[in-house]
mmCIF file of C-alpha atoms in Angstrom:
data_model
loop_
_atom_site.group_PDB
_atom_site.id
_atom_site.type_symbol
_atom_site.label_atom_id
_atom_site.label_comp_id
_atom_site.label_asym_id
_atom_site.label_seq_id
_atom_site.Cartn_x
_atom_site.Cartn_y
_atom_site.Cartn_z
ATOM 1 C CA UNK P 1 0.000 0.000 0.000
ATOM 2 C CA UNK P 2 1.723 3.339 -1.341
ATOM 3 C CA UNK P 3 0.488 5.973 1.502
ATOM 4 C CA UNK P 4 -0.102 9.645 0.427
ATOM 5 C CA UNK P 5 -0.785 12.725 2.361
ATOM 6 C CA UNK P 6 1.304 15.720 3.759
ATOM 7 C CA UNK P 7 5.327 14.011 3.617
ATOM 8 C CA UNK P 8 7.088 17.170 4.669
ATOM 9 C CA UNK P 9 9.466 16.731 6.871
ATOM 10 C CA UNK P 10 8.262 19.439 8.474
ATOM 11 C CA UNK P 11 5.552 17.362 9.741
ATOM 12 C CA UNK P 12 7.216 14.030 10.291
ATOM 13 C CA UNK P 13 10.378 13.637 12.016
ATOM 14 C CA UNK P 14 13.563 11.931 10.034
ATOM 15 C CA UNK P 15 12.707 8.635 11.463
ATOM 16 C CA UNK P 16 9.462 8.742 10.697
ATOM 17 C CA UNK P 17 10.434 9.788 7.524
ATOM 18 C CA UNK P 18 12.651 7.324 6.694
ATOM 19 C CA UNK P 19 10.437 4.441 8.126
ATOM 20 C CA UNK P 20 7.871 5.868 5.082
ATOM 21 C CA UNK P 21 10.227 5.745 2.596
ATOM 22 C CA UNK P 22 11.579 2.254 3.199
ATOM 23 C CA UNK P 23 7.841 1.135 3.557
ATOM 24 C CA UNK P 24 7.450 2.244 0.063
ATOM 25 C CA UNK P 25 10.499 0.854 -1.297
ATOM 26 C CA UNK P 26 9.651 -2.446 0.028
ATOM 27 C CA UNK P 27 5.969 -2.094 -1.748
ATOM 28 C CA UNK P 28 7.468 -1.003 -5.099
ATOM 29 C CA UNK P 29 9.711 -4.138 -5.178
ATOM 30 C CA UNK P 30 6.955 -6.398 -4.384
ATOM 31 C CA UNK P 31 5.063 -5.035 -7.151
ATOM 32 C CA UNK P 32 8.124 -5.155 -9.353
ATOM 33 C CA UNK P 33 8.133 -8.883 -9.253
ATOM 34 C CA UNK P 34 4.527 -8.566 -10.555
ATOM 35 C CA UNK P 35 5.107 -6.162 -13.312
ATOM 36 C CA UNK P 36 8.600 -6.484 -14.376
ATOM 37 C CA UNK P 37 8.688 -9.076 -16.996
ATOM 38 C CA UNK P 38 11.363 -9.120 -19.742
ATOM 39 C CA UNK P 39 8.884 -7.606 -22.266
ATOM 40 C CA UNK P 40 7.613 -4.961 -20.334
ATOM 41 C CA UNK P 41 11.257 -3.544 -18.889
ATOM 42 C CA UNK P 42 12.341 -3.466 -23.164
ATOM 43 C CA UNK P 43 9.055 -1.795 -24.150
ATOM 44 C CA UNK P 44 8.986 0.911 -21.353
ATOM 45 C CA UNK P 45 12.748 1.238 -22.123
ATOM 46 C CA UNK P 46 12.149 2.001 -25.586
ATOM 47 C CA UNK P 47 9.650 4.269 -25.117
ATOM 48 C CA UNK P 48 11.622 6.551 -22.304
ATOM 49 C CA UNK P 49 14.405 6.359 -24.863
ATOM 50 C CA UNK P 50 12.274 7.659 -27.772
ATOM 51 C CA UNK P 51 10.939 10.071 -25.128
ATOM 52 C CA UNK P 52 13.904 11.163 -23.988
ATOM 53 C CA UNK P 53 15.595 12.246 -27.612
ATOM 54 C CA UNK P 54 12.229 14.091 -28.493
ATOM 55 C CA UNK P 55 13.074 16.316 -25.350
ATOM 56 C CA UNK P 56 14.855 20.084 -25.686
ATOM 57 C CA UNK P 57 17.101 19.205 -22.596
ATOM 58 C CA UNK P 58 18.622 16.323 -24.615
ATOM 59 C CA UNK P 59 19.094 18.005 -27.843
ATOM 60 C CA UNK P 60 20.904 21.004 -26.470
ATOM 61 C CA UNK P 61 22.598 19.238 -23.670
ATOM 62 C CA UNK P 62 26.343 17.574 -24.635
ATOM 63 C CA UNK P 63 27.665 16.343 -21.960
ATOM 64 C CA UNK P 64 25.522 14.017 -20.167
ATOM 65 C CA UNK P 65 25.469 11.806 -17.402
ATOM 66 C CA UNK P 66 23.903 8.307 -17.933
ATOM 67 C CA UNK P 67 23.750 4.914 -15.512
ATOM 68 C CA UNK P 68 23.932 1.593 -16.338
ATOM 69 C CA UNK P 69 20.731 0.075 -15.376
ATOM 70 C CA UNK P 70 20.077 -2.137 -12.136
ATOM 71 C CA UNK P 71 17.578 -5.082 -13.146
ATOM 72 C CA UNK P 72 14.523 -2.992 -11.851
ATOM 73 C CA UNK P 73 15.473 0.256 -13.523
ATOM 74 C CA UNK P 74 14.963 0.816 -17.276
ATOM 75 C CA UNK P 75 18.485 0.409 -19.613
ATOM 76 C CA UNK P 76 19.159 3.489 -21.423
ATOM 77 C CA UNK P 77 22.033 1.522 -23.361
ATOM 78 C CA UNK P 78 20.210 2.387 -26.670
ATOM 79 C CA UNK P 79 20.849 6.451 -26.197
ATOM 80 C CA UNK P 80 24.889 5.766 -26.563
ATOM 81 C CA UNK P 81 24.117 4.852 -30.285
ATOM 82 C CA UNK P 82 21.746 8.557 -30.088
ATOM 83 C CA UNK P 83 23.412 10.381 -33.341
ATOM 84 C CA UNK P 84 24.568 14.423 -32.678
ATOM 85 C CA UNK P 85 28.397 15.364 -30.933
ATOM 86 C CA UNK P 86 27.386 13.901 -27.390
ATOM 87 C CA UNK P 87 29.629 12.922 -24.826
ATOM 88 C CA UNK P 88 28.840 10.370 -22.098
ATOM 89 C CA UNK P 89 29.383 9.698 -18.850
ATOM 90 C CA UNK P 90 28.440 7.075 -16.127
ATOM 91 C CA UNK P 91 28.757 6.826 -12.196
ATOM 92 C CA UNK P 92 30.628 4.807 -10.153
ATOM 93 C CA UNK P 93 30.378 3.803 -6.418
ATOM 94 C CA UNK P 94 33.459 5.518 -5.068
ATOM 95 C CA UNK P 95 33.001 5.182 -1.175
ATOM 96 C CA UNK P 96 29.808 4.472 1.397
ATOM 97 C CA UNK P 97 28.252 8.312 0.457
ATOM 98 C CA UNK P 98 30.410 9.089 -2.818
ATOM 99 C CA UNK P 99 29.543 8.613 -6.571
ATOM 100 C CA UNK P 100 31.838 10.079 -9.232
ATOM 101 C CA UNK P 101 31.108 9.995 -12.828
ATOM 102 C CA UNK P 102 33.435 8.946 -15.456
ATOM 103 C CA UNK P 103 33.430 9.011 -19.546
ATOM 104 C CA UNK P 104 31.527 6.474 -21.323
ATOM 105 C CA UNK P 105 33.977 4.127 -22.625
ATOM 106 C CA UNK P 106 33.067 0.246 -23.045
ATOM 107 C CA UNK P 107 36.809 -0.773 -23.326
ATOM 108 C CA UNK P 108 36.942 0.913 -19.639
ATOM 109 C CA UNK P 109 33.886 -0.758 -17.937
ATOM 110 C CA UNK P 110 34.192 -3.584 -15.383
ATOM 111 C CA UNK P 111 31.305 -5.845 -14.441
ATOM 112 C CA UNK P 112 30.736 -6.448 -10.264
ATOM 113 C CA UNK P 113 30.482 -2.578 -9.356
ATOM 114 C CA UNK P 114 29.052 -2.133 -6.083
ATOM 115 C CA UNK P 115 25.327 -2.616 -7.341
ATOM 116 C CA UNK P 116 26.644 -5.929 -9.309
ATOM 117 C CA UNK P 117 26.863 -3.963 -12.544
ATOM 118 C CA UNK P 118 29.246 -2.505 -14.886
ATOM 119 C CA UNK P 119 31.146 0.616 -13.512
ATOM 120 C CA UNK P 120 34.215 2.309 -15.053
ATOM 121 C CA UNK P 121 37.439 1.707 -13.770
ATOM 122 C CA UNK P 122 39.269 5.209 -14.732
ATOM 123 C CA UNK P 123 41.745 6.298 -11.938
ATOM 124 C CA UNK P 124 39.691 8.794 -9.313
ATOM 125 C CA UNK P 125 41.419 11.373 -10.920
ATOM 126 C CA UNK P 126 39.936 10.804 -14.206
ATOM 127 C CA UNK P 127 36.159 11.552 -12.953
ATOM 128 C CA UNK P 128 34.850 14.513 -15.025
ATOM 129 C CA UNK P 129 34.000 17.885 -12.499
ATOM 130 C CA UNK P 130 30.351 17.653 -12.095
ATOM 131 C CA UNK P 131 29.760 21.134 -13.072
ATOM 132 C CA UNK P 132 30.744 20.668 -16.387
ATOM 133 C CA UNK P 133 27.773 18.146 -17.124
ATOM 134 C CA UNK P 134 24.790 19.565 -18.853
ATOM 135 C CA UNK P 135 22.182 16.755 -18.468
ATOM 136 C CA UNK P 136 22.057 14.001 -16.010
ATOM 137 C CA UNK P 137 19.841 11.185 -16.449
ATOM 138 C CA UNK P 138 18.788 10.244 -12.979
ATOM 139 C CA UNK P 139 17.225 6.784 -11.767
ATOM 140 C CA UNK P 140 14.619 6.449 -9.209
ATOM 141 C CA UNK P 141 12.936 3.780 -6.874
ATOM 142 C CA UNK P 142 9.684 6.095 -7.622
ATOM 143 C CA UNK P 143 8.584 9.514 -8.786
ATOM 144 C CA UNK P 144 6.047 12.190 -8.481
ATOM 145 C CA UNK P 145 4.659 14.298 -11.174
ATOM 146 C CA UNK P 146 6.601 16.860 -9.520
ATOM 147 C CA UNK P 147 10.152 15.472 -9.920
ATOM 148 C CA UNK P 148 9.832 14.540 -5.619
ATOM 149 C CA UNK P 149 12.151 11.388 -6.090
ATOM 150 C CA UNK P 150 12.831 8.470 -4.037
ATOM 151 C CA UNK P 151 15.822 6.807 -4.053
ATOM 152 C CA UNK P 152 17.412 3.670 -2.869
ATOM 153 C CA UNK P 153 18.490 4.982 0.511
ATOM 154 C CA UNK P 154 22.359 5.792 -0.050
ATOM 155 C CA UNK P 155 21.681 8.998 -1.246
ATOM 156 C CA UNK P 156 24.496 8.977 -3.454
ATOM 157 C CA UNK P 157 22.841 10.959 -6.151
ATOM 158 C CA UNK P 158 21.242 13.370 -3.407
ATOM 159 C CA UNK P 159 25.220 14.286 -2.351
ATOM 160 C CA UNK P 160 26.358 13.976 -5.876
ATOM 161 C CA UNK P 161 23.929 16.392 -7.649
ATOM 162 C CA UNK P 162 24.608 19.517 -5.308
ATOM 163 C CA UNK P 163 27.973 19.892 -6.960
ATOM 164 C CA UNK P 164 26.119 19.971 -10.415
ATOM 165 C CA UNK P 165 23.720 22.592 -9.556
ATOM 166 C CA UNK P 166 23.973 23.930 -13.686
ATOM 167 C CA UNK P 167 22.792 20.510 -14.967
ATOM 168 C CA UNK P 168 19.433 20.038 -15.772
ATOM 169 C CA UNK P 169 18.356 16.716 -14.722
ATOM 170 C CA UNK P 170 15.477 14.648 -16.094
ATOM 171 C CA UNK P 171 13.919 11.296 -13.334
ATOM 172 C CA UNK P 172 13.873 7.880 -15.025
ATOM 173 C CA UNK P 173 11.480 5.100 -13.882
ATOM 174 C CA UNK P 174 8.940 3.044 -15.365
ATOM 175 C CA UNK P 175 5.503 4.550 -15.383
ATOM 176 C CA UNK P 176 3.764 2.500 -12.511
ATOM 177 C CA UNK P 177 5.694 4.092 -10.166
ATOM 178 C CA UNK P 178 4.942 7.489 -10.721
ATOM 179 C CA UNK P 179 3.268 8.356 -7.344
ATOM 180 C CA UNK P 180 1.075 11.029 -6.419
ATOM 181 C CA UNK P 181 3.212 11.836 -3.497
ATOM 182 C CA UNK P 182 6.372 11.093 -1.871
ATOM 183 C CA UNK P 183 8.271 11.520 1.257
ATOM 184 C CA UNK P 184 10.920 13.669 0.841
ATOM 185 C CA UNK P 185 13.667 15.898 2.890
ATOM 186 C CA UNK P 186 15.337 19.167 2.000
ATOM 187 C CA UNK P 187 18.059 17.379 1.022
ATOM 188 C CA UNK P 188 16.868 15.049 -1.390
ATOM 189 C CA UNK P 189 16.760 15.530 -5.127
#
């Protein structure tokens, strides 16, 4: 059951708040093993893709920050193929609150990331400065119509995004979990 109603956290203290959020989280995957079948994932994928190329942001943007896809989150693999003088970049798990992203390059991608999926293996060094990304593609456990997201918890895109405060940013999920409302903090993105 996906609760709605005031989520401030003006209202709800940060346990209380958190105690929501995992509730939800733990609804969403229960109904992902109901709705996620092979066929649906590639079909909703294809249609955020063809979405997402039709959109201003993405045409003007040229840097932009991608992920590679966790089995419940739709695979955007299809937009590095996207024609137009793009460059790409991806995240990788860095430390317990730390994400970093590095250019897109398949010769440079290691499977068994911290998530069990690909994640570049560029030196630290290497990562691109955050404020010179235009457009990042972020994933979400959920939605609102609003752009309130919820994450998985770590809040690594949360910490990561305030030092891109010049990219636009566009939420990626698959339609059924676009919520009416969410719990969220100041903090989160």
């Amino acid at each position: 059951e996906i609760m709605s109603g005031d989520w401030s956290s003006d209202v709800c203290s940060s346990d209380l708040m958190q105690g929501f959020k995992q509730d939800i989280r733990v609804a969403l995957r229960q109904l992902n093993k109901l709705t996620l079948t092979d066929a649906y994932r590639a079909e909703a994928a294809q249609s955020i893709v063809q979405a997402l190329l039709a959109t201003e942001m993405w045409q003007k943007a040229r840097r932009i920050g991608l992920y590679e896809a966790l089995p419940d989150e739709p695979s955007l693999q299809s937009l590095l193929a996207a024609p137009g003088d793009k460059e790409f970049f991806i995240p990788r798990v860095e430390d317990a609150e730390t994400i970093a992203f590095y250019s897109y390059n398949l010769e440079k991608l290691q499977e068994g990331g911290a998530f069990g999926i690909k994640e570049p293996t560029q030196a630290r060094e290497d990562a691109v400065d955050p404020t010179l990304l235009d457009l990042i593609i972020v994933p979400g456990v959920a939605f609102t119509a609003q752009g309130v997201r919820l994450g998985r918890g770590k809040a690594y895109y949360d910490r990561f995004l305030q030092k891109a405060p010049q990219a636009r940013l566009i939420g990626v999920t698959f339609r059924y979990r676009l919520l009416p409302s969410l719990p969220s903090d100041p903090w989160d993105h």
